[in-house]
PDB file of C-alpha atoms in Angstrom:
ATOM      1  CA  MET A 646       0.000   0.000   0.000  1.00 33.00           C
ATOM      2  CA  THR A 647       2.813   2.411   0.903  1.00 36.00           C
ATOM      3  CA  ALA A 648       4.412   2.032  -2.526  1.00 38.00           C
ATOM      4  CA  TYR A 649       1.204   3.142  -4.243  1.00 35.00           C
ATOM      5  CA  ARG A 650       0.432   6.030  -1.876  1.00 40.00           C
ATOM      6  CA  THR A 651       3.871   7.610  -1.674  1.00 41.00           C
ATOM      7  CA  PRO A 652       3.849   9.256  -5.158  1.00 43.00           C
ATOM      8  CA  ALA A 653       0.382  10.700  -4.522  1.00 45.00           C
ATOM      9  CA  LEU A 654       1.436  12.039  -1.150  1.00 42.00           C
ATOM     10  CA  ALA A 655       4.606  13.480  -2.635  1.00 45.00           C
ATOM     11  CA  THR A 656       2.591  15.095  -5.398  1.00 47.00           C
ATOM     12  CA  ALA A 657       0.138  16.571  -2.887  1.00 44.00           C
ATOM     13  CA  ALA A 658       2.988  17.925  -0.777  1.00 44.00           C
ATOM     14  CA  ALA A 659       4.650  19.410  -3.846  1.00 45.00           C
ATOM     15  CA  LEU A 660       1.388  21.043  -4.909  1.00 46.00           C
ATOM     16  CA  ALA A 661       0.860  22.469  -1.425  1.00 48.00           C
ATOM     17  CA  LEU A 662       4.371  23.912  -1.381  1.00 44.00           C
ATOM     18  CA  ALA A 663       3.931  25.303  -4.860  1.00 48.00           C
ATOM     19  CA  ALA A 664       0.640  26.924  -3.852  1.00 52.00           C
ATOM     20  CA  ALA A 665       2.240  28.504  -0.786  1.00 48.00           C
ATOM     21  CA  GLY A 666       5.136  29.747  -2.874  1.00 52.00           C
ATOM     22  CA  GLY A 667       2.701  31.089  -5.442  1.00 56.00           C
ATOM     23  CA  ARG A 668       0.778  33.026  -2.799  1.00 55.00           C
ATOM     24  CA  ALA A 669       4.001  34.529  -1.458  1.00 49.00           C
ATOM     25  CA  ALA A 670       5.123  35.471  -4.959  1.00 53.00           C
ATOM     26  CA  ARG A 671       1.760  37.092  -5.717  1.00 58.00           C
ATOM     27  CA  ALA A 672       1.845  39.044  -2.458  1.00 58.00           C
ATOM     28  CA  HIS A 673       5.378  40.214  -3.240  1.00 60.00           C
ATOM     29  CA  HIS A 674       4.292  41.199  -6.747  1.00 64.00           C
ATOM     30  CA  ASP A 675       1.268  43.088  -5.388  1.00 86.00           C
ATOM     31  CA  VAL A 676       3.480  45.139  -3.064  1.00 82.00           C
ATOM     32  CA  GLU A 677       5.903  45.940  -5.885  1.00 88.00           C
ATOM     33  CA  ALA A 678       2.982  46.906  -8.133  1.00 89.00           C
ATOM     34  CA  THR A 679       1.667  49.261  -5.455  1.00 89.00           C
ATOM     35  CA  ILE A 680       5.108  50.845  -5.099  1.00 90.00           C
ATOM     36  CA  ALA A 681       5.272  51.327  -8.867  1.00 92.00           C
ATOM     37  CA  LEU A 682       1.880  53.076  -8.910  1.00 92.00           C
ATOM     38  CA  LEU A 683       2.806  55.330  -5.983  1.00 91.00           C
ATOM     39  CA  THR A 684       6.152  56.148  -7.603  1.00 90.00           C
ATOM     40  CA  GLU A 685       4.399  57.047 -10.838  1.00 90.00           C
ATOM     41  CA  ARG A 686       2.104  59.445  -9.005  1.00 92.00           C
ATOM     42  CA  ILE A 687       4.962  60.994  -7.045  1.00 88.00           C
ATOM     43  CA  GLU A 688       7.060  61.514 -10.182  1.00 89.00           C
ATOM     44  CA  ALA A 689       4.042  62.972 -12.000  1.00 91.00           C
ATOM     45  CA  GLY A 690       3.960  65.810  -9.499  1.00 86.00           C
ATOM     46  CA  GLU A 691       1.386  64.538  -7.007  1.00 84.00           C
ATOM     47  CA  ALA A 692       4.031  64.192  -4.309  1.00 81.00           C
ATOM     48  CA  ASP A 693       2.549  64.789  -0.865  1.00 89.00           C
ATOM     49  CA  ALA A 694       3.112  63.469   2.649  1.00 92.00           C
ATOM     50  CA  ASP A 695       0.473  60.769   2.320  1.00 92.00           C
ATOM     51  CA  LEU A 696       1.922  59.272  -0.872  1.00 94.00           C
ATOM     52  CA  TYR A 697       5.441  59.137   0.564  1.00 92.00           C
ATOM     53  CA  TYR A 698       4.104  57.607   3.778  1.00 94.00           C
ATOM     54  CA  ARG A 699       2.123  54.963   1.886  1.00 94.00           C
ATOM     55  CA  ARG A 700       5.154  54.027  -0.190  1.00 94.00           C
ATOM     56  CA  ALA A 701       7.275  53.821   2.964  1.00 94.00           C
ATOM     57  CA  THR A 702       4.867  51.280   4.470  1.00 93.00           C
ATOM     58  CA  GLU A 703       5.149  49.168   1.310  1.00 93.00           C
ATOM     59  CA  TYR A 704       8.946  49.314   1.465  1.00 92.00           C
ATOM     60  CA  ARG A 705       8.750  48.085   5.061  1.00 90.00           C
ATOM     61  CA  VAL A 706       6.716  45.087   3.879  1.00 88.00           C
ATOM     62  CA  LEU A 707       9.540  44.327   1.438  1.00 89.00           C
ATOM     63  CA  ARG A 708      12.057  44.768   4.291  1.00 88.00           C
ATOM     64  CA  LYS A 709      13.777  47.713   2.681  1.00 92.00           C
ATOM     65  CA  PRO A 710      14.234  49.951   5.731  1.00 92.00           C
ATOM     66  CA  GLN A 711      16.563  52.463   4.075  1.00 94.00           C
ATOM     67  CA  LEU A 712      14.050  53.232   1.330  1.00 95.00           C
ATOM     68  CA  ALA A 713      11.246  53.328   3.914  1.00 94.00           C
ATOM     69  CA  GLU A 714      13.193  55.800   6.058  1.00 95.00           C
ATOM     70  CA  ALA A 715      13.927  58.025   3.049  1.00 96.00           C
ATOM     71  CA  ASP A 716      10.214  58.180   2.208  1.00 93.00           C
ATOM     72  CA  LEU A 717       9.201  58.855   5.809  1.00 96.00           C
ATOM     73  CA  ARG A 718      11.625  61.757   5.929  1.00 96.00           C
ATOM     74  CA  GLN A 719      10.264  63.006   2.613  1.00 95.00           C
ATOM     75  CA  ALA A 720       6.753  62.831   4.057  1.00 95.00           C
ATOM     76  CA  LEU A 721       7.885  64.913   7.031  1.00 95.00           C
ATOM     77  CA  ALA A 722       9.617  67.385   4.712  1.00 95.00           C
ATOM     78  CA  GLN A 723       6.229  67.861   3.067  1.00 93.00           C
ATOM     79  CA  ARG A 724       4.335  68.043   6.373  1.00 93.00           C
ATOM     80  CA  TRP A 725       6.231  68.240   9.637  1.00 93.00           C
ATOM     81  CA  ASP A 726       3.034  67.632  11.621  1.00 92.00           C
ATOM     82  CA  TYR A 727       2.260  64.338   9.838  1.00 93.00           C
ATOM     83  CA  THR A 728       1.906  62.134  12.919  1.00 93.00           C
ATOM     84  CA  PRO A 729       1.809  58.695  11.190  1.00 93.00           C
ATOM     85  CA  ALA A 730       5.228  59.352   9.635  1.00 95.00           C
ATOM     86  CA  HIS A 731       6.740  60.352  12.996  1.00 96.00           C
ATOM     87  CA  ARG A 732       5.249  57.205  14.522  1.00 94.00           C
ATOM     88  CA  GLU A 733       6.564  54.845  11.813  1.00 95.00           C
ATOM     89  CA  LEU A 734       9.955  56.513  11.818  1.00 96.00           C
ATOM     90  CA  ALA A 735      10.134  55.942  15.581  1.00 96.00           C
ATOM     91  CA  ARG A 736       9.441  52.221  15.072  1.00 94.00           C
ATOM     92  CA  LEU A 737      12.039  51.980  12.322  1.00 94.00           C
ATOM     93  CA  LEU A 738      14.697  53.738  14.397  1.00 95.00           C
ATOM     94  CA  ALA A 739      13.911  51.577  17.433  1.00 93.00           C
ATOM     95  CA  GLY A 740      14.317  48.441  15.320  1.00 90.00           C
ATOM     96  CA  ARG A 741      17.753  49.713  14.329  1.00 90.00           C
ATOM     97  CA  GLY A 742      18.730  50.241  17.952  1.00 91.00           C
ATOM     98  CA  GLU A 743      18.623  54.060  17.894  1.00 94.00           C
ATOM     99  CA  ALA A 744      16.623  54.414  21.098  1.00 93.00           C
ATOM    100  CA  GLU A 745      17.167  58.138  21.667  1.00 94.00           C
ATOM    101  CA  ALA A 746      16.235  59.093  18.103  1.00 95.00           C
ATOM    102  CA  ALA A 747      13.218  56.789  18.247  1.00 96.00           C
ATOM    103  CA  LEU A 748      11.969  58.470  21.429  1.00 95.00           C
ATOM    104  CA  ALA A 749      12.428  61.883  19.827  1.00 96.00           C
ATOM    105  CA  SER A 750      10.265  60.794  16.877  1.00 96.00           C
ATOM    106  CA  ALA A 751       7.638  59.349  19.213  1.00 95.00           C
ATOM    107  CA  THR A 752       7.576  62.630  21.150  1.00 95.00           C
ATOM    108  CA  ARG A 753       6.946  64.514  17.924  1.00 95.00           C
ATOM    109  CA  ALA A 754       4.162  62.048  17.091  1.00 95.00           C
ATOM    110  CA  VAL A 755       2.504  62.894  20.410  1.00 95.00           C
ATOM    111  CA  ASP A 756       3.018  66.641  20.032  1.00 94.00           C
ATOM    112  CA  ASN A 757       1.560  66.710  16.516  1.00 92.00           C
ATOM    113  CA  ALA A 758      -1.278  64.238  17.066  1.00 92.00           C
ATOM    114  CA  ARG A 759      -4.730  65.241  15.909  1.00 90.00           C
ATOM    115  CA  GLY A 760      -7.474  63.911  18.114  1.00 91.00           C
ATOM    116  CA  ALA A 761      -7.567  61.539  21.058  1.00 94.00           C
ATOM    117  CA  GLY A 762      -7.025  58.391  18.981  1.00 92.00           C
ATOM    118  CA  GLU A 763      -3.803  59.568  17.352  1.00 92.00           C
ATOM    119  CA  ARG A 764      -2.482  60.965  20.623  1.00 94.00           C
ATOM    120  CA  ALA A 765      -3.266  57.806  22.581  1.00 96.00           C
ATOM    121  CA  GLY A 766      -1.626  55.573  19.962  1.00 94.00           C
ATOM    122  CA  ALA A 767       1.485  57.733  19.981  1.00 95.00           C
ATOM    123  CA  MET A 768       1.608  57.643  23.808  1.00 96.00           C
ATOM    124  CA  VAL A 769       1.461  53.843  23.797  1.00 96.00           C
ATOM    125  CA  LEU A 770       4.298  53.749  21.269  1.00 96.00           C
ATOM    126  CA  MET A 771       6.291  56.029  23.563  1.00 96.00           C
ATOM    127  CA  ALA A 772       5.485  53.732  26.499  1.00 97.00           C
ATOM    128  CA  ARG A 773       6.861  50.740  24.580  1.00 95.00           C
ATOM    129  CA  LEU A 774      10.039  52.594  23.667  1.00 96.00           C
ATOM    130  CA  LEU A 775      10.551  53.831  27.225  1.00 96.00           C
ATOM    131  CA  SER A 776      10.008  50.329  28.557  1.00 94.00           C
ATOM    132  CA  ALA A 777      12.511  48.862  26.085  1.00 92.00           C
ATOM    133  CA  SER A 778      15.086  51.422  27.241  1.00 93.00           C
ATOM    134  CA  GLY A 779      14.549  50.454  30.891  1.00 93.00           C
ATOM    135  CA  GLN A 780      12.530  53.527  31.895  1.00 96.00           C
ATOM    136  CA  LYS A 781       9.641  51.560  33.384  1.00 96.00           C
ATOM    137  CA  ALA A 782       8.120  54.282  35.567  1.00 97.00           C
ATOM    138  CA  ALA A 783       8.090  56.770  32.693  1.00 97.00           C
ATOM    139  CA  ALA A 784       6.629  54.048  30.445  1.00 97.00           C
ATOM    140  CA  LEU A 785       3.762  53.495  32.898  1.00 97.00           C
ATOM    141  CA  GLU A 786       3.086  57.240  32.988  1.00 97.00           C
ATOM    142  CA  ALA A 787       2.912  57.309  29.178  1.00 97.00           C
ATOM    143  CA  CYS A 788       0.601  54.299  29.181  1.00 97.00           C
ATOM    144  CA  ASP A 789      -1.691  55.936  31.740  1.00 97.00           C
ATOM    145  CA  ALA A 790      -1.722  59.092  29.609  1.00 96.00           C
ATOM    146  CA  ALA A 791      -2.926  56.985  26.657  1.00 97.00           C
ATOM    147  CA  PHE A 792      -5.780  55.578  28.738  1.00 96.00           C
ATOM    148  CA  ALA A 793      -6.675  59.099  29.819  1.00 96.00           C
ATOM    149  CA  GLN A 794      -7.264  59.848  26.137  1.00 95.00           C
ATOM    150  CA  LEU A 795      -9.104  56.582  25.348  1.00 95.00           C
ATOM    151  CA  PRO A 796     -10.243  54.872  28.586  1.00 94.00           C
ATOM    152  CA  ALA A 797     -11.260  51.556  26.978  1.00 93.00           C
ATOM    153  CA  GLY A 798      -7.954  51.279  25.140  1.00 93.00           C
ATOM    154  CA  ASP A 799      -6.842  48.258  23.126  1.00 94.00           C
ATOM    155  CA  VAL A 800      -6.080  44.778  24.402  1.00 96.00           C
ATOM    156  CA  ASP A 801      -2.339  45.243  23.870  1.00 94.00           C
ATOM    157  CA  TRP A 802      -2.406  48.462  25.902  1.00 96.00           C
ATOM    158  CA  HIS A 803      -3.882  46.649  28.899  1.00 97.00           C
ATOM    159  CA  LEU A 804      -1.319  43.865  28.626  1.00 95.00           C
ATOM    160  CA  LEU A 805       1.526  46.380  28.384  1.00 95.00           C
ATOM    161  CA  ARG A 806       0.275  48.316  31.399  1.00 96.00           C
ATOM    162  CA  THR A 807      -0.089  45.261  33.615  1.00 95.00           C
ATOM    163  CA  GLU A 808       3.382  43.976  32.717  1.00 93.00           C
ATOM    164  CA  LEU A 809       4.779  47.382  33.620  1.00 96.00           C
ATOM    165  CA  LEU A 810       2.981  47.165  36.965  1.00 96.00           C
ATOM    166  CA  SER A 811       4.632  43.798  37.549  1.00 92.00           C
ATOM    167  CA  GLU A 812       8.085  45.083  36.594  1.00 92.00           C
ATOM    168  CA  LEU A 813       7.664  48.020  38.974  1.00 96.00           C
ATOM    169  CA  GLY A 814       6.855  45.721  41.900  1.00 94.00           C
ATOM    170  CA  ARG A 815       3.124  46.481  41.780  1.00 96.00           C
ATOM    171  CA  GLY A 816       1.989  43.027  40.684  1.00 93.00           C
ATOM    172  CA  GLY A 817      -0.757  43.042  43.297  1.00 95.00           C
ATOM    173  CA  GLU A 818      -2.597  45.607  41.151  1.00 97.00           C
ATOM    174  CA  ARG A 819      -2.610  43.414  38.049  1.00 96.00           C
ATOM    175  CA  PRO A 820      -5.746  41.313  38.675  1.00 97.00           C
ATOM    176  CA  ALA A 821      -7.978  44.340  39.221  1.00 97.00           C
ATOM    177  CA  ALA A 822      -6.477  46.134  36.220  1.00 96.00           C
ATOM    178  CA  LEU A 823      -7.004  43.138  33.938  1.00 96.00           C
ATOM    179  CA  GLN A 824     -10.516  42.546  35.230  1.00 96.00           C
ATOM    180  CA  ALA A 825     -11.316  46.179  34.423  1.00 95.00           C
ATOM    181  CA  GLY A 826      -9.750  45.722  30.983  1.00 96.00           C
ATOM    182  CA  PHE A 827     -11.899  42.667  30.347  1.00 96.00           C
ATOM    183  CA  ALA A 828     -15.005  44.592  31.395  1.00 95.00           C
ATOM    184  CA  ALA A 829     -14.083  47.428  29.026  1.00 94.00           C
ATOM    185  CA  THR A 830     -13.173  45.308  25.987  1.00 95.00           C
ATOM    186  CA  GLY A 831     -14.801  41.899  26.437  1.00 95.00           C
ATOM    187  CA  SER A 832     -11.486  40.368  25.342  1.00 96.00           C
ATOM    188  CA  ILE A 833     -10.972  36.711  26.260  1.00 95.00           C
ATOM    189  CA  VAL A 834      -7.226  37.397  26.116  1.00 94.00           C
ATOM    190  CA  LEU A 835      -7.616  39.807  29.032  1.00 96.00           C
ATOM    191  CA  ARG A 836      -9.923  37.406  30.891  1.00 96.00           C
ATOM    192  CA  ASN A 837      -7.258  34.690  30.606  1.00 95.00           C
ATOM    193  CA  ALA A 838      -4.513  37.127  31.617  1.00 95.00           C
ATOM    194  CA  TRP A 839      -6.620  38.013  34.663  1.00 97.00           C
ATOM    195  CA  VAL A 840      -6.665  34.335  35.706  1.00 97.00           C
ATOM    196  CA  ASP A 841      -2.880  34.189  35.252  1.00 95.00           C
ATOM    197  CA  ALA A 842      -2.488  37.327  37.371  1.00 96.00           C
ATOM    198  CA  LEU A 843      -4.589  35.753  40.127  1.00 97.00           C
ATOM    199  CA  LEU A 844      -2.251  32.759  40.103  1.00 96.00           C
ATOM    200  CA  ASP A 845       0.800  35.046  40.102  1.00 94.00           C
ATOM    201  CA  ASN A 846      -0.613  36.542  43.301  1.00 94.00           C
ATOM    202  CA  GLY A 847      -1.369  33.146  44.856  1.00 95.00           C
ATOM    203  CA  ASP A 848      -5.154  33.508  44.587  1.00 96.00           C
ATOM    204  CA  THR A 849      -6.223  29.970  43.726  1.00 97.00           C
ATOM    205  CA  SER A 850      -9.746  30.430  45.087  1.00 96.00           C
ATOM    206  CA  GLY A 851     -10.439  33.116  42.491  1.00 95.00           C
ATOM    207  CA  ALA A 852      -8.703  31.307  39.633  1.00 97.00           C
ATOM    208  CA  LEU A 853      -9.771  27.674  40.052  1.00 97.00           C
ATOM    209  CA  PRO A 854     -13.515  28.087  39.320  1.00 97.00           C
ATOM    210  CA  VAL A 855     -12.697  29.631  35.940  1.00 96.00           C
ATOM    211  CA  ILE A 856     -10.031  27.005  35.257  1.00 97.00           C
ATOM    212  CA  GLU A 857     -12.388  24.099  36.024  1.00 97.00           C
ATOM    213  CA  GLU A 858     -15.144  25.620  33.897  1.00 97.00           C
ATOM    214  CA  GLU A 859     -12.789  25.981  30.929  1.00 96.00           C
ATOM    215  CA  LEU A 860     -11.404  22.456  31.306  1.00 97.00           C
ATOM    216  CA  ALA A 861     -14.937  21.090  31.269  1.00 96.00           C
ATOM    217  CA  SER A 862     -15.907  22.942  28.083  1.00 96.00           C
ATOM    218  CA  SER A 863     -12.733  23.436  26.037  1.00 94.00           C
ATOM    219  CA  ARG A 864     -11.599  21.092  23.281  1.00 94.00           C
ATOM    220  CA  LEU A 865      -7.993  22.303  23.532  1.00 95.00           C
ATOM    221  CA  LYS A 866      -7.015  22.147  27.178  1.00 97.00           C
ATOM    222  CA  SER A 867      -3.241  22.634  27.405  1.00 97.00           C
ATOM    223  CA  SER A 868      -3.270  26.234  28.687  1.00 97.00           C
ATOM    224  CA  TRP A 869      -5.896  25.366  31.300  1.00 98.00           C
ATOM    225  CA  LEU A 870      -4.043  22.215  32.374  1.00 98.00           C
ATOM    226  CA  LEU A 871      -1.008  24.441  32.814  1.00 98.00           C
ATOM    227  CA  ARG A 872      -3.021  26.858  34.946  1.00 98.00           C
ATOM    228  CA  ARG A 873      -4.471  24.055  37.062  1.00 98.00           C
ATOM    229  CA  GLY A 874      -0.964  22.670  37.511  1.00 98.00           C
ATOM    230  CA  ARG A 875       0.161  26.080  38.740  1.00 97.00           C
ATOM    231  CA  ALA A 876      -2.785  26.224  41.141  1.00 98.00           C
ATOM    232  CA  HIS A 877      -1.994  22.798  42.566  1.00 98.00           C
ATOM    233  CA  LEU A 878       1.625  23.834  43.112  1.00 97.00           C
ATOM    234  CA  LEU A 879       0.439  26.893  45.021  1.00 97.00           C
ATOM    235  CA  GLU A 880      -1.736  24.619  47.170  1.00 96.00           C
ATOM    236  CA  GLY A 881       1.192  22.264  47.825  1.00 97.00           C
ATOM    237  CA  ASP A 882      -0.207  19.276  45.895  1.00 97.00           C
ATOM    238  CA  ARG A 883       2.866  18.436  43.818  1.00 97.00           C
ATOM    239  CA  GLU A 884       1.563  15.079  42.587  1.00 97.00           C
ATOM    240  CA  ALA A 885      -1.608  16.623  41.140  1.00 97.00           C
ATOM    241  CA  ALA A 886       0.452  19.475  39.707  1.00 97.00           C
ATOM    242  CA  ARG A 887       2.797  17.044  37.941  1.00 98.00           C
ATOM    243  CA  GLY A 888      -0.121  15.158  36.406  1.00 97.00           C
ATOM    244  CA  ASN A 889      -1.611  18.350  34.964  1.00 98.00           C
ATOM    245  CA  LEU A 890       1.712  19.693  33.711  1.00 98.00           C
ATOM    246  CA  GLU A 891       2.596  16.409  32.023  1.00 98.00           C
ATOM    247  CA  ALA A 892      -0.851  16.277  30.401  1.00 98.00           C
ATOM    248  CA  CYS A 893      -0.272  19.839  29.181  1.00 98.00           C
ATOM    249  CA  LEU A 894       3.041  18.841  27.589  1.00 98.00           C
ATOM    250  CA  GLU A 895       1.472  15.776  25.997  1.00 97.00           C
ATOM    251  CA  GLU A 896      -1.149  17.890  24.247  1.00 97.00           C
ATOM    252  CA  LEU A 897       1.382  20.537  23.209  1.00 97.00           C
ATOM    253  CA  ALA A 898       3.572  17.886  21.604  1.00 95.00           C
ATOM    254  CA  GLY A 899       0.904  17.456  18.957  1.00 94.00           C
ATOM    255  CA  ARG A 900       0.123  21.158  18.567  1.00 95.00           C
ATOM    256  CA  ILE A 901       3.506  22.885  18.301  1.00 95.00           C
ATOM    257  CA  HIS A 902       4.754  22.955  14.735  1.00 93.00           C
ATOM    258  CA  PRO A 903       8.485  22.098  14.798  1.00 90.00           C
ATOM    259  CA  ALA A 904       9.426  24.731  12.186  1.00 90.00           C
ATOM    260  CA  ARG A 905       6.772  27.401  12.761  1.00 92.00           C
ATOM    261  CA  PRO A 906       5.646  27.188  16.395  1.00 93.00           C
ATOM    262  CA  ASP A 907       2.863  29.332  17.790  1.00 95.00           C
ATOM    263  CA  LEU A 908       4.766  31.569  20.225  1.00 95.00           C
ATOM    264  CA  THR A 909       2.094  31.406  22.916  1.00 95.00           C
ATOM    265  CA  LEU A 910       2.184  27.614  22.859  1.00 97.00           C
ATOM    266  CA  LEU A 911       5.983  27.703  22.906  1.00 97.00           C
ATOM    267  CA  ALA A 912       5.927  29.894  26.024  1.00 96.00           C
ATOM    268  CA  ASP A 913       3.341  27.584  27.638  1.00 97.00           C
ATOM    269  CA  ARG A 914       5.576  24.584  26.987  1.00 97.00           C
ATOM    270  CA  GLY A 915       8.540  26.433  28.459  1.00 97.00           C
ATOM    271  CA  LEU A 916       6.573  27.319  31.591  1.00 97.00           C
ATOM    272  CA  ALA A 917       5.343  23.733  32.048  1.00 98.00           C
ATOM    273  CA  ARG A 918       8.901  22.483  31.654  1.00 97.00           C
ATOM    274  CA  ALA A 919      10.208  25.070  34.128  1.00 97.00           C
ATOM    275  CA  LEU A 920       7.594  24.105  36.724  1.00 97.00           C
ATOM    276  CA  LEU A 921       8.539  20.444  36.267  1.00 97.00           C
ATOM    277  CA  GLY A 922      12.186  21.316  36.897  1.00 96.00           C
ATOM    278  CA  ASP A 923      13.456  20.956  33.315  1.00 96.00           C
ATOM    279  CA  THR A 924      15.076  24.387  33.276  1.00 96.00           C
ATOM    280  CA  GLU A 925      17.431  23.705  30.374  1.00 97.00           C
ATOM    281  CA  ALA A 926      14.556  22.871  28.011  1.00 97.00           C
ATOM    282  CA  ALA A 927      12.519  25.781  29.414  1.00 97.00           C
ATOM    283  CA  ARG A 928      15.357  28.211  28.678  1.00 97.00           C
ATOM    284  CA  ALA A 929      15.590  26.840  25.138  1.00 97.00           C
ATOM    285  CA  ASP A 930      11.877  27.548  24.617  1.00 96.00           C
ATOM    286  CA  LEU A 931      12.296  31.057  26.015  1.00 96.00           C
ATOM    287  CA  ALA A 932      15.267  31.779  23.750  1.00 96.00           C
ATOM    288  CA  ARG A 933      13.372  30.527  20.711  1.00 96.00           C
ATOM    289  CA  ALA A 934      10.286  32.588  21.535  1.00 95.00           C
ATOM    290  CA  ARG A 935      12.380  35.716  22.020  1.00 94.00           C
ATOM    291  CA  ALA A 936      14.278  35.135  18.777  1.00 94.00           C
ATOM    292  CA  ALA A 937      10.962  34.861  16.940  1.00 92.00           C
ATOM    293  CA  GLY A 938       9.869  38.248  18.317  1.00 89.00           C
ATOM    294  CA  ALA A 939       7.409  37.179  21.025  1.00 91.00           C
ATOM    295  CA  ASP A 940       5.761  40.069  22.863  1.00 87.00           C
ATOM    296  CA  ARG A 941       6.899  40.647  26.437  1.00 85.00           C
ATOM    297  CA  TRP A 942       3.534  39.617  27.880  1.00 86.00           C
ATOM    298  CA  VAL A 943       3.798  36.236  26.127  1.00 91.00           C
ATOM    299  CA  THR A 944       7.080  35.298  27.816  1.00 93.00           C
ATOM    300  CA  ALA A 945       6.729  37.158  31.140  1.00 90.00           C
ATOM    301  CA  ALA A 946       5.425  34.212  33.209  1.00 92.00           C
ATOM    302  CA  LEU A 947       8.134  31.910  31.832  1.00 95.00           C
ATOM    303  CA  GLU A 948      10.799  34.520  32.595  1.00 93.00           C
ATOM    304  CA  ARG A 949       9.539  34.830  36.163  1.00 91.00           C
ATOM    305  CA  ALA A 950       9.546  31.049  36.583  1.00 93.00           C
ATOM    306  CA  LEU A 951      13.161  30.980  35.452  1.00 94.00           C
ATOM    307  CA  GLY A 952      14.117  33.640  37.961  1.00 88.00           C
ATOM    308  CA  GLY A 953      14.037  36.642  35.654  1.00 73.00           C
ATOM    309  CA  ASP A 954      16.124  35.207  32.791  1.00 66.00           C
TER     310      ASP A 954
END
C-alpha cells in the first residue's frame, strides 16, 4: 500500500508547497505593483506626505528599511506635523537600535497628534520605547496618559500596562487592572490574563472556578491544564500538579509545529517544563520565543519562573 500512496502524497505535498510559494510570490508582486503606482504618481507631481508615507509602508513590507526611512523623511519634509510618519519613523529607528532618536520621533508624534485616537496611539508607542530602554516608571506614565485619552484602550495596551505594573513591583494591582480591561473590551485574552495574574498573586480560590469551567468545556485544554498545575503547586499538591503539567506537555507535543511554532504555545511549553524542573529545556523555549519576536507579555510568566532570565 505504501508504494502506491507515496507518489500521490509526494505530489500533494509538492502542490501544497507550490501553492504557498505562489501566494508569497503574488503578495510580493502586489506590493511591488503598489510601489510602482505610488512612484508614478509621485514623479508625475502629485508628491505629498500621504503618498510618501504609503510608499514607505510598502517598502517596510519588502524589508527595505533604508528606502522606507527616506520616504518617511520626505513625508515629514512635506508636512512636519504628519503624525503617522513620525510614529513609523520611531518604530524603524527603534528596530535599528537608535533608542534616543526613536523616542524623539515618538515625542513629535505625540506633540503633533490630531485627536484623542492619534495621541493615545502615539503615547502607547512612547510607552513601549521607554520600557525597552529600561525607563519603566516613565513608560507606565505614558501608558496611563494613553488611557486618559481613550479609557477603553486596546487589548495590547492593557497587557503592556499590567506587565509594567509587575516590573515596577506592583503586581498586586494586576488582577484588578485586567478585570477592568476585560469589562471594558470583552477580550478573552484579558480574561485569561486576569486568571494568570490571580495565580501570580497566589489567589487559587479566584482562579480555580474559571479554570475548572474551561477544562470542562474546552476542546484544547493545554493552557488550562497548565493553569491548574500552577494552582496545585500553590496549594502544595505536587503530585496533582505534575499530572496536569505532564498532560499539558502531551497535548502541546501534537500542537507545536516544529518549524513554525505558535509563540504562545511555545511559552506555555517552556513554563510547564520550568515548573517540572526541566530548566534547560525551558530556557531553550524562552530563547526561541524571544528570537521569533514574542511580545513581552507572552514570555513574562516563563521569565519569572526561570528567575528573571
